[in-house]
mmCIF file of C-alpha atoms in Angstrom:
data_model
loop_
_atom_site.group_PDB
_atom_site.id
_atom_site.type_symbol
_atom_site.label_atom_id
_atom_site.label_comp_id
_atom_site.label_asym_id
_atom_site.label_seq_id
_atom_site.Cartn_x
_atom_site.Cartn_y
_atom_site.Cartn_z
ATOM 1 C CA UNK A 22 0.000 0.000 0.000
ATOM 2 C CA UNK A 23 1.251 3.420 -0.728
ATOM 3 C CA UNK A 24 -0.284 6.928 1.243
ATOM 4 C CA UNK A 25 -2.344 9.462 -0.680
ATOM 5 C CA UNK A 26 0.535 11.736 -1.359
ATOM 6 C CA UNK A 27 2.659 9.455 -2.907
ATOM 7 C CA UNK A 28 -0.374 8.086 -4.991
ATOM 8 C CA UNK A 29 -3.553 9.726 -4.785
ATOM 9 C CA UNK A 30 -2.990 12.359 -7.819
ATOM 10 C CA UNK A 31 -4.950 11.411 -11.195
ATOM 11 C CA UNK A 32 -7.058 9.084 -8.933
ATOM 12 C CA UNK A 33 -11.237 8.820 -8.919
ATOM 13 C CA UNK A 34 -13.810 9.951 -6.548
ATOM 14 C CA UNK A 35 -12.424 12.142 -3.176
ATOM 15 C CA UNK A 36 -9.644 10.744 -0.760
ATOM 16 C CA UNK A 37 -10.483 10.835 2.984
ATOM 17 C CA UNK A 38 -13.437 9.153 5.012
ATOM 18 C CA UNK A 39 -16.892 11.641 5.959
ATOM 19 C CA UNK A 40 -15.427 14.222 8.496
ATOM 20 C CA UNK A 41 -18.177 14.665 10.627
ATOM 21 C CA UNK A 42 -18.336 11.041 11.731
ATOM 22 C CA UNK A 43 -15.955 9.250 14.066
ATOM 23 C CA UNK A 44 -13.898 6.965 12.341
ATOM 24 C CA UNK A 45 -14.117 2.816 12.499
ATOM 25 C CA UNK A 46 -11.121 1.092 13.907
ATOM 26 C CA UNK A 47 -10.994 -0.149 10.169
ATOM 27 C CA UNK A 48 -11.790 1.815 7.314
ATOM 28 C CA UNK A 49 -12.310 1.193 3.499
ATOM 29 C CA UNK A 50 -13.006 3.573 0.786
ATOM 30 C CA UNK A 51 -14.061 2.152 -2.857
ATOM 31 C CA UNK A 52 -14.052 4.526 -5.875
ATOM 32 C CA UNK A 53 -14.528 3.197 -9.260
ATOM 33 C CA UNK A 54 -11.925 4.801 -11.413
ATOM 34 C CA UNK A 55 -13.308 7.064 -14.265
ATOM 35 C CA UNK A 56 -14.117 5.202 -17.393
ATOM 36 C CA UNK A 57 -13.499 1.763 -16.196
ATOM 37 C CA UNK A 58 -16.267 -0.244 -14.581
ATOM 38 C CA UNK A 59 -14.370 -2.992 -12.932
ATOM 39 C CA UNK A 60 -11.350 -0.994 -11.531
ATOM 40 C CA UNK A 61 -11.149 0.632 -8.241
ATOM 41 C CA UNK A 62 -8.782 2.984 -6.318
ATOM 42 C CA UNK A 63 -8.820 1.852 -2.645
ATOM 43 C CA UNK A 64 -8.246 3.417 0.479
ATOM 44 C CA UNK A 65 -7.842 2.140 3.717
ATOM 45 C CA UNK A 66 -7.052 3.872 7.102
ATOM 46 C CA UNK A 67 -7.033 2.687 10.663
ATOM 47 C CA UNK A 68 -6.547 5.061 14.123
ATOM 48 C CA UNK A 69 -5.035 2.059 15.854
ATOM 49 C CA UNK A 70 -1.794 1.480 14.115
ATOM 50 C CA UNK A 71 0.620 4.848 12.938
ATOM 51 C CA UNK A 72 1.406 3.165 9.456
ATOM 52 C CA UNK A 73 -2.006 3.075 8.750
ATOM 53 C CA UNK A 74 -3.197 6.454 11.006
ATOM 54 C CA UNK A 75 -3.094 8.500 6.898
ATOM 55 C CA UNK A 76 -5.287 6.409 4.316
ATOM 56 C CA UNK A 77 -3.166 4.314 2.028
ATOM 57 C CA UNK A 78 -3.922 3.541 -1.687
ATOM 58 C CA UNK A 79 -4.233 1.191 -4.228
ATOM 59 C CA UNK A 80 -5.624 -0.398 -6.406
ATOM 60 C CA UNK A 81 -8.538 -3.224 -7.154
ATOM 61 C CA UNK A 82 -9.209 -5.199 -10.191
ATOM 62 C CA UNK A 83 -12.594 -6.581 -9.425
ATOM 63 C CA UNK A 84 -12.753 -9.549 -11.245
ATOM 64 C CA UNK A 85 -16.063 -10.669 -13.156
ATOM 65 C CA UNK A 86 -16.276 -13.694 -11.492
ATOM 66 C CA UNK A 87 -17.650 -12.415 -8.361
ATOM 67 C CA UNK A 88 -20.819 -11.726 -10.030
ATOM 68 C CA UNK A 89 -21.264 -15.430 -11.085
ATOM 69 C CA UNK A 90 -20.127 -16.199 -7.377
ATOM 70 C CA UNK A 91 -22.829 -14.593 -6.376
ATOM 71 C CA UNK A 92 -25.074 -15.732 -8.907
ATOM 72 C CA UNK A 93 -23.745 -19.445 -8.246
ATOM 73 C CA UNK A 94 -24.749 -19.755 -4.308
ATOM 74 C CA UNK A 95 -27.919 -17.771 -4.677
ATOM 75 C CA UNK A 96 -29.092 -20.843 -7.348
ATOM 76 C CA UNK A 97 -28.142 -23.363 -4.509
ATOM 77 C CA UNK A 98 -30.522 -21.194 -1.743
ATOM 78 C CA UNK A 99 -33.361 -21.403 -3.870
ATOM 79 C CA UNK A 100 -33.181 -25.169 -4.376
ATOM 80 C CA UNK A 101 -35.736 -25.975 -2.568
ATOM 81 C CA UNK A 102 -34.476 -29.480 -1.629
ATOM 82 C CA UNK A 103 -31.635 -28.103 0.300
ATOM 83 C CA UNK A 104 -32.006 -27.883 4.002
ATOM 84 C CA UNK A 105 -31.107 -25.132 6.044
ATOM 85 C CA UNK A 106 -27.657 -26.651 6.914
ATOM 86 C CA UNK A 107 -27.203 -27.118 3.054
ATOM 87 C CA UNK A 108 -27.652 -23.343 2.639
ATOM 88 C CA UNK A 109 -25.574 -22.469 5.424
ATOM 89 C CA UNK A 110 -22.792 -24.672 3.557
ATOM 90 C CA UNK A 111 -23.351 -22.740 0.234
ATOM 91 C CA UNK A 112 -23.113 -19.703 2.050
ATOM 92 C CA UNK A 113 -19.539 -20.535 3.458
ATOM 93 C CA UNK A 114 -18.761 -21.891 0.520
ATOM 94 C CA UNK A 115 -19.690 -18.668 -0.952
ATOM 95 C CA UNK A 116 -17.941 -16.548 1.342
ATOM 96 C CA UNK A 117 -14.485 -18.526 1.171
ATOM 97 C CA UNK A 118 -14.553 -17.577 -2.553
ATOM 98 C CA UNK A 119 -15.011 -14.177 -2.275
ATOM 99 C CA UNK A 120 -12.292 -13.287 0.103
ATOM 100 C CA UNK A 121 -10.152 -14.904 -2.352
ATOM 101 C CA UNK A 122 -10.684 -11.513 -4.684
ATOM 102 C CA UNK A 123 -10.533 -8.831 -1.524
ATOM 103 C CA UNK A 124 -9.299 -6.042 -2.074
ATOM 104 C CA UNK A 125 -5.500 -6.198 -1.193
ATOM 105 C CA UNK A 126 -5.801 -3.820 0.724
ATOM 106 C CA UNK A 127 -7.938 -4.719 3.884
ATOM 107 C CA UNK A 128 -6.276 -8.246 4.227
ATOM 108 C CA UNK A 129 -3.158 -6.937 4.441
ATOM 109 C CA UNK A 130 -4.583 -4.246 6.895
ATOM 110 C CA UNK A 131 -6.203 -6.837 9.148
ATOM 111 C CA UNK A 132 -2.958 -9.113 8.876
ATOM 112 C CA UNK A 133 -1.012 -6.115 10.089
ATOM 113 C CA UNK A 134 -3.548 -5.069 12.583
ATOM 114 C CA UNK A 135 -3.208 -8.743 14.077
ATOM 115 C CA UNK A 136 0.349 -8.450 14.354
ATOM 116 C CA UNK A 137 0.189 -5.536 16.074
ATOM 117 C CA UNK A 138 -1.995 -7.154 18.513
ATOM 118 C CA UNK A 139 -5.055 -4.796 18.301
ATOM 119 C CA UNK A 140 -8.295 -5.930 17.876
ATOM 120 C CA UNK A 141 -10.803 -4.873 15.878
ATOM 121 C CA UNK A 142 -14.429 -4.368 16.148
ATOM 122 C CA UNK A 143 -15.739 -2.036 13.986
ATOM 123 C CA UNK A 144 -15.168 -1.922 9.700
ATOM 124 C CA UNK A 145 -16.818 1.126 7.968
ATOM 125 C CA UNK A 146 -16.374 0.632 4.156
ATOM 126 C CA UNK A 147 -17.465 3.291 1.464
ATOM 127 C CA UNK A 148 -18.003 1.932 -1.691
ATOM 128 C CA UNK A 149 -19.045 2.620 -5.147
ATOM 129 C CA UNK A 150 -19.221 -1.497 -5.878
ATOM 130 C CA UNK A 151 -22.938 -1.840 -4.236
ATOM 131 C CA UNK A 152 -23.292 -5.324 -5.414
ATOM 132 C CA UNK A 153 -20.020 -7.204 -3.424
ATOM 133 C CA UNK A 154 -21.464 -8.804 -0.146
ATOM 134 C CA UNK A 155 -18.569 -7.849 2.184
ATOM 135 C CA UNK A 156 -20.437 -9.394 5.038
ATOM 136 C CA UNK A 157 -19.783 -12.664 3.797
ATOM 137 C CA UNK A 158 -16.295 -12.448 3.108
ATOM 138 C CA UNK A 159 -14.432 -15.005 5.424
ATOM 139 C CA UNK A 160 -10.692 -14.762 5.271
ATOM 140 C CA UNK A 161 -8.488 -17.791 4.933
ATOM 141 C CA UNK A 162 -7.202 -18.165 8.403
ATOM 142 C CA UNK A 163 -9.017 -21.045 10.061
ATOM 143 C CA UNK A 164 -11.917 -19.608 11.369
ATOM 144 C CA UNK A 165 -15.240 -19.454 9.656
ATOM 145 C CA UNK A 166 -16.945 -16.812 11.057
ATOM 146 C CA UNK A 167 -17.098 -14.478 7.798
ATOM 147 C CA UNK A 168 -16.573 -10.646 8.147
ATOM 148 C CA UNK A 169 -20.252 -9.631 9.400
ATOM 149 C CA UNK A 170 -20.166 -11.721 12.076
ATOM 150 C CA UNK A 171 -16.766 -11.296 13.289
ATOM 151 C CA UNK A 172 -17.201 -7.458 13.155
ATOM 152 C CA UNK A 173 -19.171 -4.289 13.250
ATOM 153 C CA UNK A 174 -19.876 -4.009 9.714
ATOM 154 C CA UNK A 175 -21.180 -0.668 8.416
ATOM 155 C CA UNK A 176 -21.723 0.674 5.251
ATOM 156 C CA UNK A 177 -22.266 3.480 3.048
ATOM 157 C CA UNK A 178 -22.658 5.078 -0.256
ATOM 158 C CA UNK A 179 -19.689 7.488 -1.845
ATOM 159 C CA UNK A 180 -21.127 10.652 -3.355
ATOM 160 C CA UNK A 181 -23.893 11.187 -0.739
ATOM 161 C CA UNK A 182 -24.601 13.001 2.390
ATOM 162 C CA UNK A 183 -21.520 12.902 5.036
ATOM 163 C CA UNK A 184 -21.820 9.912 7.512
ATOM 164 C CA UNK A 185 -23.613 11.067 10.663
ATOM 165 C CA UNK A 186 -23.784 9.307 13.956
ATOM 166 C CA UNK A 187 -27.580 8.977 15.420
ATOM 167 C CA UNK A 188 -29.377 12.405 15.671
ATOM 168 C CA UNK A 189 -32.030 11.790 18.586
ATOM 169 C CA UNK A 190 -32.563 9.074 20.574
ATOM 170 C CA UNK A 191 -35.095 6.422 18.817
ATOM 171 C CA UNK A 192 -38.745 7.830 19.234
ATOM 172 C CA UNK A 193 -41.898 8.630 17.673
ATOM 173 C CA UNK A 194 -41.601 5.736 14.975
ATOM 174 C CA UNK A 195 -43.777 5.329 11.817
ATOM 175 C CA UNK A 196 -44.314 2.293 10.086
ATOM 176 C CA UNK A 197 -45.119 1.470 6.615
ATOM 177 C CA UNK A 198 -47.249 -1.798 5.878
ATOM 178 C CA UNK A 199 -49.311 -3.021 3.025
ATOM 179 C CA UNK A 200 -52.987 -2.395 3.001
ATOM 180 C CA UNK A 201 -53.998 -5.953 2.528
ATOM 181 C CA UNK A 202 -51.645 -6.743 5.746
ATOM 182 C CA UNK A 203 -49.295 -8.461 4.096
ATOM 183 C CA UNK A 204 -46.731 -10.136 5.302
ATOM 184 C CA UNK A 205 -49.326 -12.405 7.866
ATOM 185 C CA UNK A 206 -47.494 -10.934 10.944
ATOM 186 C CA UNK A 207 -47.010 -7.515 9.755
ATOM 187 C CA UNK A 208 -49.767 -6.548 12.102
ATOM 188 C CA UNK A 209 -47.770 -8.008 15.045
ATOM 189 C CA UNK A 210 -44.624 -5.875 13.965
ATOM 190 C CA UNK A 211 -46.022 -2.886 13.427
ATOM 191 C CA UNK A 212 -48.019 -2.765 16.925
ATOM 192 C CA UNK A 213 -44.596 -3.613 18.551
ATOM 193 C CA UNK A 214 -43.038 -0.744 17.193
ATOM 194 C CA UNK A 215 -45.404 1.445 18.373
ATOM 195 C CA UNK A 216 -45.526 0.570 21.455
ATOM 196 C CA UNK A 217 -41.993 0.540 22.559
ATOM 197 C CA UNK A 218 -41.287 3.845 20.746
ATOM 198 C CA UNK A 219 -44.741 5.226 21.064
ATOM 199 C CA UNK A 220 -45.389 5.619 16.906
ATOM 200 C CA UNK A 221 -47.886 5.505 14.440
ATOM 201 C CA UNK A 222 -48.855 3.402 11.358
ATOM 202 C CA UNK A 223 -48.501 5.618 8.094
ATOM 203 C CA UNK A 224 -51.593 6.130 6.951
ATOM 204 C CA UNK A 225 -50.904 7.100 3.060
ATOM 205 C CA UNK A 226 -50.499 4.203 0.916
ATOM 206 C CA UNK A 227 -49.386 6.114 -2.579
ATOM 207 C CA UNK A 228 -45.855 7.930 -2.359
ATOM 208 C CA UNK A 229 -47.086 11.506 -3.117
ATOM 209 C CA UNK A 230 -49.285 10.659 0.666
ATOM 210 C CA UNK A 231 -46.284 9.211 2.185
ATOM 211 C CA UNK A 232 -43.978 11.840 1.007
ATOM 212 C CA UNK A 233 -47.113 14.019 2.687
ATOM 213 C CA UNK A 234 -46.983 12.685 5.550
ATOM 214 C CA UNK A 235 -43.584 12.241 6.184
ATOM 215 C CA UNK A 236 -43.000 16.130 5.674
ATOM 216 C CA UNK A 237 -43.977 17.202 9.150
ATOM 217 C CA UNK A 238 -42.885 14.287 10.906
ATOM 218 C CA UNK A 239 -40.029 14.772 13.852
ATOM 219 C CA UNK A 240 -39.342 11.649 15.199
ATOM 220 C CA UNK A 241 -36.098 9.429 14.603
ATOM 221 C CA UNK A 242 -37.375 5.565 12.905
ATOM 222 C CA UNK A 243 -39.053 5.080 10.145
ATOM 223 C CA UNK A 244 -39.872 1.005 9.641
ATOM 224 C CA UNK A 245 -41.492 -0.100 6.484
ATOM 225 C CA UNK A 246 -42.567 -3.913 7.120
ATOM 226 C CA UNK A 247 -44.119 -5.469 3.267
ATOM 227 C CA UNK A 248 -43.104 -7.339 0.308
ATOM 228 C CA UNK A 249 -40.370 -5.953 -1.306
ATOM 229 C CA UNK A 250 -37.548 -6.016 -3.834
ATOM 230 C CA UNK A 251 -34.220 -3.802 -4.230
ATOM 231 C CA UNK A 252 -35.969 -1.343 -5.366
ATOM 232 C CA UNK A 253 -39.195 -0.850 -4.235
ATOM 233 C CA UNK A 254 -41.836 -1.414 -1.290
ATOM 234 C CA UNK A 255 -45.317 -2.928 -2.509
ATOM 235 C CA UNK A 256 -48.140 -0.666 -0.253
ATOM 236 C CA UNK A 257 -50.571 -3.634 -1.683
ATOM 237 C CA UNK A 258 -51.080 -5.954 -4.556
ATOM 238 C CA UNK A 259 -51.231 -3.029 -8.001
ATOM 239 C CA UNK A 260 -48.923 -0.211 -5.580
ATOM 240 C CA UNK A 261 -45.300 0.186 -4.594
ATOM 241 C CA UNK A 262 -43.367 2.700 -3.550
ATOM 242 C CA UNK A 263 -40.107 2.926 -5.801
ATOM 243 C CA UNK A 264 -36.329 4.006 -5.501
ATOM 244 C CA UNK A 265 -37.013 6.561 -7.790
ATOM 245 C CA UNK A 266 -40.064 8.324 -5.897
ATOM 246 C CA UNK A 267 -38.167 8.111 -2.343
ATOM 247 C CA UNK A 268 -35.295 9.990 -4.004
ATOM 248 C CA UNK A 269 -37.719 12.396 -5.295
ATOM 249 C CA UNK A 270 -38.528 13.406 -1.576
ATOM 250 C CA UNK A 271 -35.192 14.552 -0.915
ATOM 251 C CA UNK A 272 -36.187 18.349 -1.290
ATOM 252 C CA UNK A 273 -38.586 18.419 0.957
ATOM 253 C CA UNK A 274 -37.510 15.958 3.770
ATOM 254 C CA UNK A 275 -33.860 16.226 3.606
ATOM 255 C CA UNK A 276 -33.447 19.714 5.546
ATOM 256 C CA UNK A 277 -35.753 18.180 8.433
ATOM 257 C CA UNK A 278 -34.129 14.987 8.561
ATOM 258 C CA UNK A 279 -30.457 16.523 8.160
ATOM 259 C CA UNK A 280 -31.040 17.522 11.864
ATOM 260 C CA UNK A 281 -32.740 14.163 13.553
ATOM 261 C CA UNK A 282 -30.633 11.395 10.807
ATOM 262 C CA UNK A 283 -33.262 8.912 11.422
ATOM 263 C CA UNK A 284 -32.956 5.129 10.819
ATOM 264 C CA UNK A 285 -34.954 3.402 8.207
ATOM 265 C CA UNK A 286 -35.584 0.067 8.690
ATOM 266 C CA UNK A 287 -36.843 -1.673 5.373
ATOM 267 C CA UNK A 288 -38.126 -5.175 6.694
ATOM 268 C CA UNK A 289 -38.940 -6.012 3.266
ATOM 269 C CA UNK A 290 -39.458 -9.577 1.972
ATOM 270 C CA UNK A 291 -39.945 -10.722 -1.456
ATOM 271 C CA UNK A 292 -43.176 -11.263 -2.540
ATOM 272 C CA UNK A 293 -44.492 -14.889 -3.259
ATOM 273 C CA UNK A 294 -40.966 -16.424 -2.508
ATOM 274 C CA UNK A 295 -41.194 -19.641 -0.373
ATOM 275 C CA UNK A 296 -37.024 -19.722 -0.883
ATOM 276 C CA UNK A 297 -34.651 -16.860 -0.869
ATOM 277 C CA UNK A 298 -33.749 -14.601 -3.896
ATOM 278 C CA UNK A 299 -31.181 -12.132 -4.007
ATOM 279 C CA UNK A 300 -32.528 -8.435 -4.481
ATOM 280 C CA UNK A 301 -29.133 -6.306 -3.380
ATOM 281 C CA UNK A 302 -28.812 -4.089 -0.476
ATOM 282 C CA UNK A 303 -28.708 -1.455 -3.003
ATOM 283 C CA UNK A 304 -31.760 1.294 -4.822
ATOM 284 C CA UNK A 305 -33.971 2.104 -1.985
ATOM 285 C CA UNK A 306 -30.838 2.010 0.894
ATOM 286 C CA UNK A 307 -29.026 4.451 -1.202
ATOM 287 C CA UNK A 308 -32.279 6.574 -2.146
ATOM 288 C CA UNK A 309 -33.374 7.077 1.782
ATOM 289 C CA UNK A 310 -29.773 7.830 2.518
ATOM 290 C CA UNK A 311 -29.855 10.620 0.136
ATOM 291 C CA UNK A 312 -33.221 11.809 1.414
ATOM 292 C CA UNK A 313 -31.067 12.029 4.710
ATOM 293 C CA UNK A 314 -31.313 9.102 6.561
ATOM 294 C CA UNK A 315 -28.528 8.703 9.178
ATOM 295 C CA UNK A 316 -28.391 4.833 9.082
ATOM 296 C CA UNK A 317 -30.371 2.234 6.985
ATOM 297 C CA UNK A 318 -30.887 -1.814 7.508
ATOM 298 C CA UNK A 319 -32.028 -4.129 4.310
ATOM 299 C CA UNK A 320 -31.394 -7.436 4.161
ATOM 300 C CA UNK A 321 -29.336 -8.484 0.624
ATOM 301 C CA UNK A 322 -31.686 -11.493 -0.471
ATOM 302 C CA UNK A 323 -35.555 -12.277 0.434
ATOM 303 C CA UNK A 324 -35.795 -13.416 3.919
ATOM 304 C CA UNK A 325 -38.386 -15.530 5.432
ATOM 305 C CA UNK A 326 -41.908 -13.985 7.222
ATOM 306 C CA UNK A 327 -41.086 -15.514 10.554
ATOM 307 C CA UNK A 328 -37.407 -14.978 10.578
ATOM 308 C CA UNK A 329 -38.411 -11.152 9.681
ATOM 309 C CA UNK A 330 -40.741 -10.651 12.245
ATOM 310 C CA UNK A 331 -38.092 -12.264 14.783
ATOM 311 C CA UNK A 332 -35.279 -9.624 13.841
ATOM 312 C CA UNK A 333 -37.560 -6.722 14.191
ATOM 313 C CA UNK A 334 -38.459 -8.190 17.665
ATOM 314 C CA UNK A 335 -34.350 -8.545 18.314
ATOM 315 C CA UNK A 336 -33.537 -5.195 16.906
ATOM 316 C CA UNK A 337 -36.113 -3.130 18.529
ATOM 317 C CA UNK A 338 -35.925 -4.836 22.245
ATOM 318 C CA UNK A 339 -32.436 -4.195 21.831
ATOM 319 C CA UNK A 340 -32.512 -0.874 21.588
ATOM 320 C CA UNK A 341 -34.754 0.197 23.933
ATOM 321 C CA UNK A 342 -32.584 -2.200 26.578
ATOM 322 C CA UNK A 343 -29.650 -0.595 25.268
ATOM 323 C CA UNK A 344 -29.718 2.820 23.589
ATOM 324 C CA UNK A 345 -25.772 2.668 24.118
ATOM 325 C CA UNK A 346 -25.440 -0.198 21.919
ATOM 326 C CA UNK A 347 -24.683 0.727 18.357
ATOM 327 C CA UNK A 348 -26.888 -0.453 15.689
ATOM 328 C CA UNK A 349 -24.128 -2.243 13.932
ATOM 329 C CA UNK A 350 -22.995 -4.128 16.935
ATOM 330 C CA UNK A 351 -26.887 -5.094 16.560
ATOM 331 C CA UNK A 352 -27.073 -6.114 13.432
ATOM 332 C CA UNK A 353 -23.478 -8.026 13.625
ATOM 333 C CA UNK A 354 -25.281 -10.132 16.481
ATOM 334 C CA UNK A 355 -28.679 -10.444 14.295
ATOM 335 C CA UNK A 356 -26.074 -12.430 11.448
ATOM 336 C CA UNK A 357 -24.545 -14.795 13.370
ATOM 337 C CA UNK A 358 -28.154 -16.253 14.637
ATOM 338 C CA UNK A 359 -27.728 -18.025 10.671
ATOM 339 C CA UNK A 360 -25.340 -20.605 12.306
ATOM 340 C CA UNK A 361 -26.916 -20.949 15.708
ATOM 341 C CA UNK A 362 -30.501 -21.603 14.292
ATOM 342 C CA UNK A 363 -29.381 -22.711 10.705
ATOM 343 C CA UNK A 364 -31.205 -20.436 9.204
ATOM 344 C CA UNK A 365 -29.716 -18.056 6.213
ATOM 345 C CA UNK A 366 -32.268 -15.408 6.362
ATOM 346 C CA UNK A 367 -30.494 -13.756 9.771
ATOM 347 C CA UNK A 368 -26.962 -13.912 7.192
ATOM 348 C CA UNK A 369 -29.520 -11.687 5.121
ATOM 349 C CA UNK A 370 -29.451 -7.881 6.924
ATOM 350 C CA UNK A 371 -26.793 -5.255 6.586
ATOM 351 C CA UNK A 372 -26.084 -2.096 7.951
ATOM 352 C CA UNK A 373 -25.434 1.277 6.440
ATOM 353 C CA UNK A 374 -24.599 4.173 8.412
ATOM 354 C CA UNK A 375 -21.977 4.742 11.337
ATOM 355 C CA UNK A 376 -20.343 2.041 13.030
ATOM 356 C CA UNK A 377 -21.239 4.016 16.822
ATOM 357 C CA UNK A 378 -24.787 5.385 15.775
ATOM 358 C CA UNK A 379 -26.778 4.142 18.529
ATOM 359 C CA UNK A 380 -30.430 4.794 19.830
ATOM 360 C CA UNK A 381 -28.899 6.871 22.854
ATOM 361 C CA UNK A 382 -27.808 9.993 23.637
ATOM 362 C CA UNK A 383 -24.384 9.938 24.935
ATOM 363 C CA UNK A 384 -21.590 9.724 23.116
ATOM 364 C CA UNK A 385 -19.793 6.257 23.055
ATOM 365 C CA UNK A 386 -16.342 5.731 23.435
ATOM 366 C CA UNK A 387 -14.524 4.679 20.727
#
């Protein structure tokens, strides 16, 4: 790895993480290089070690194959013969693969960060590549926890609003469903997020009324529990709330929400799938971030109605138990529930925002 000065000049995107959040104890910045669509300039920074306390650079050939990895294991979830230990196996499987075309960068990093003895909880990577799961990365050194379990994983979206920890504690929640109450225990969900953080159903089902009734709202979670796909939310059977319409309320919400950064939780599953289907952590994540959300959590395939339900449950007890505890530590411990109940849909949820946003209102100590 070389530091920005030596390398950075003639390089894409802007060096240097968002300055008004704290930074990871690991960091990673993606930026596809201008004009090429596989080729990215790294950078990767860590507080805990001097040769790494100024980001370093290079850079990343990201090899085509890693779409037909991806492509590969989500064929062998959606077998519907396979068991959920036979999924879990294709999911390692997967994830052994995948660290095999890291980014040089963050391996040697971690290797360096291990021989330095410090340990690492928190990763914040920036990227441009939206579709790479980084979550199930597990490096080649005997253990096969993959990256999302093993750490804090949070993520977010280069050429948006600057990172921001958690604006207000979590309160006066909303939450989206589907008018024909779909999923079956979307009822369930939403009354438990109204009563521990004393919220309200949306009542608009189109996205002009949404976008409506979203303008004067002042509270800090917004939950959207329906059928789903990367990029949109179906409000019932003929209506769905798109990508493109939630980035159209950017203008009006964004100078509200600048000030609170609330959390959007999108609890989505995909419609009429029995098995899991990938549908990307990317379109509406990156749309309510630029509206101004300060952290969003979407799961990267379909996940099952149960299994759903049962991480809303974790998530929201969780923080209301404890506020202190950052919604990334949350969401790590919401992942490795795959192994302990062999069942893939907890692998399913990521995290974008700060690695020490939490539901609290005290700062936490890096």
């Amino acid at each position: 790895m070389s530091s920005p000065s030596e390398e950075s000049e003639g390089r894409g995107g802007e060096l240097g993480f968002a300055p008004a959040a704290r930074p990871a104890q690991l960091s990673l910045k993606v930026v596809r290089k201008p004009g090429q669509e596989h080729v990215f300039d790294c950078w990767v920074s860590s507080p805990l070690v001097e040769q790494l306390a100024e980001p370093q650079v290079g850079e990343w050939e990201l090899p085509p194959e890693v779409g037909q990895i991806v492509t590969e294991f989500m064929k062998e979830f959606e077998n519907r013969n396979n068991s959920g230990a036979d999924r879990l196996m294709s999911l390692e499987g997967a994830g052994q693969e995948l660290w095999e075309v890291v980014p040089p960068g963050l391996s040697q990093a971690l290797e360096l960060l291990a021989q330095e003895g410090q340990e690492v909880t928190s990763i914040q990577i920036v990227s441009d590549e939206n579709s790479v799961p980084w979550e199930l990365m597990i490096p080649d050194d005997g253990e096969s926890r993959p990256l999302g379990v093993r750490y804090a994983l949070a993520r977010w979206f280069t050429g948006d609003e600057p990172l921001r920890e958690a604006g207000r504690p979590a309160a006066n929640a909303r939450v989206g469903m589907s008018s024909d109450g779909q999923p079956k225990l979307a009822e369930d969900e939403a009354t438990l997020i109204c009563d521990l953080l004393t919220g309200e159903r949306l009542k608009a089902t189109t996205a002009a009324a949404i976008r409506m009734e979203l303008e004067p709202w002042d509270g800090t979670v917004l939950h959207f529990v329906c059928h789903g796909s990367a990029d949109r939310l179906f409000l019932n059977k003929t209506t769905a709330l798109t990508a493109r319409q939630v980035a159209a309320m950017r203008d009006r919400l964004r100078p509200g929400w600048r000030q609170r950064a609330p959390v959007v939780f999108l609890n989505a599953c995909k419609a009429g799938k029995a098995v899991p289907s990938l549908i990307g952590p990317g379109g509406l994540s990156r749309s309510w971030a630029r509206v101004g959300a300060g952290a969003v959590i979407a799961p990267l395939w379909s996940v099952h109605d149960k299994v759903a339900h049962a991480v809303a449950e974790h998530f929201y007890e969780r923080i209301t138990k404890e506020p202190l505890t950052p919604y990334a530590e949350i969401v790590r411990d919401i992942r490795a529930m795959a192994q302990d109940r062999e069942e893939v849909s907890y692998a399913a949820y990521c995290y974008f925002g700060s690695p020490w946003a939490c539901a609290g209102d005290a700062t936490i100590e890096a």
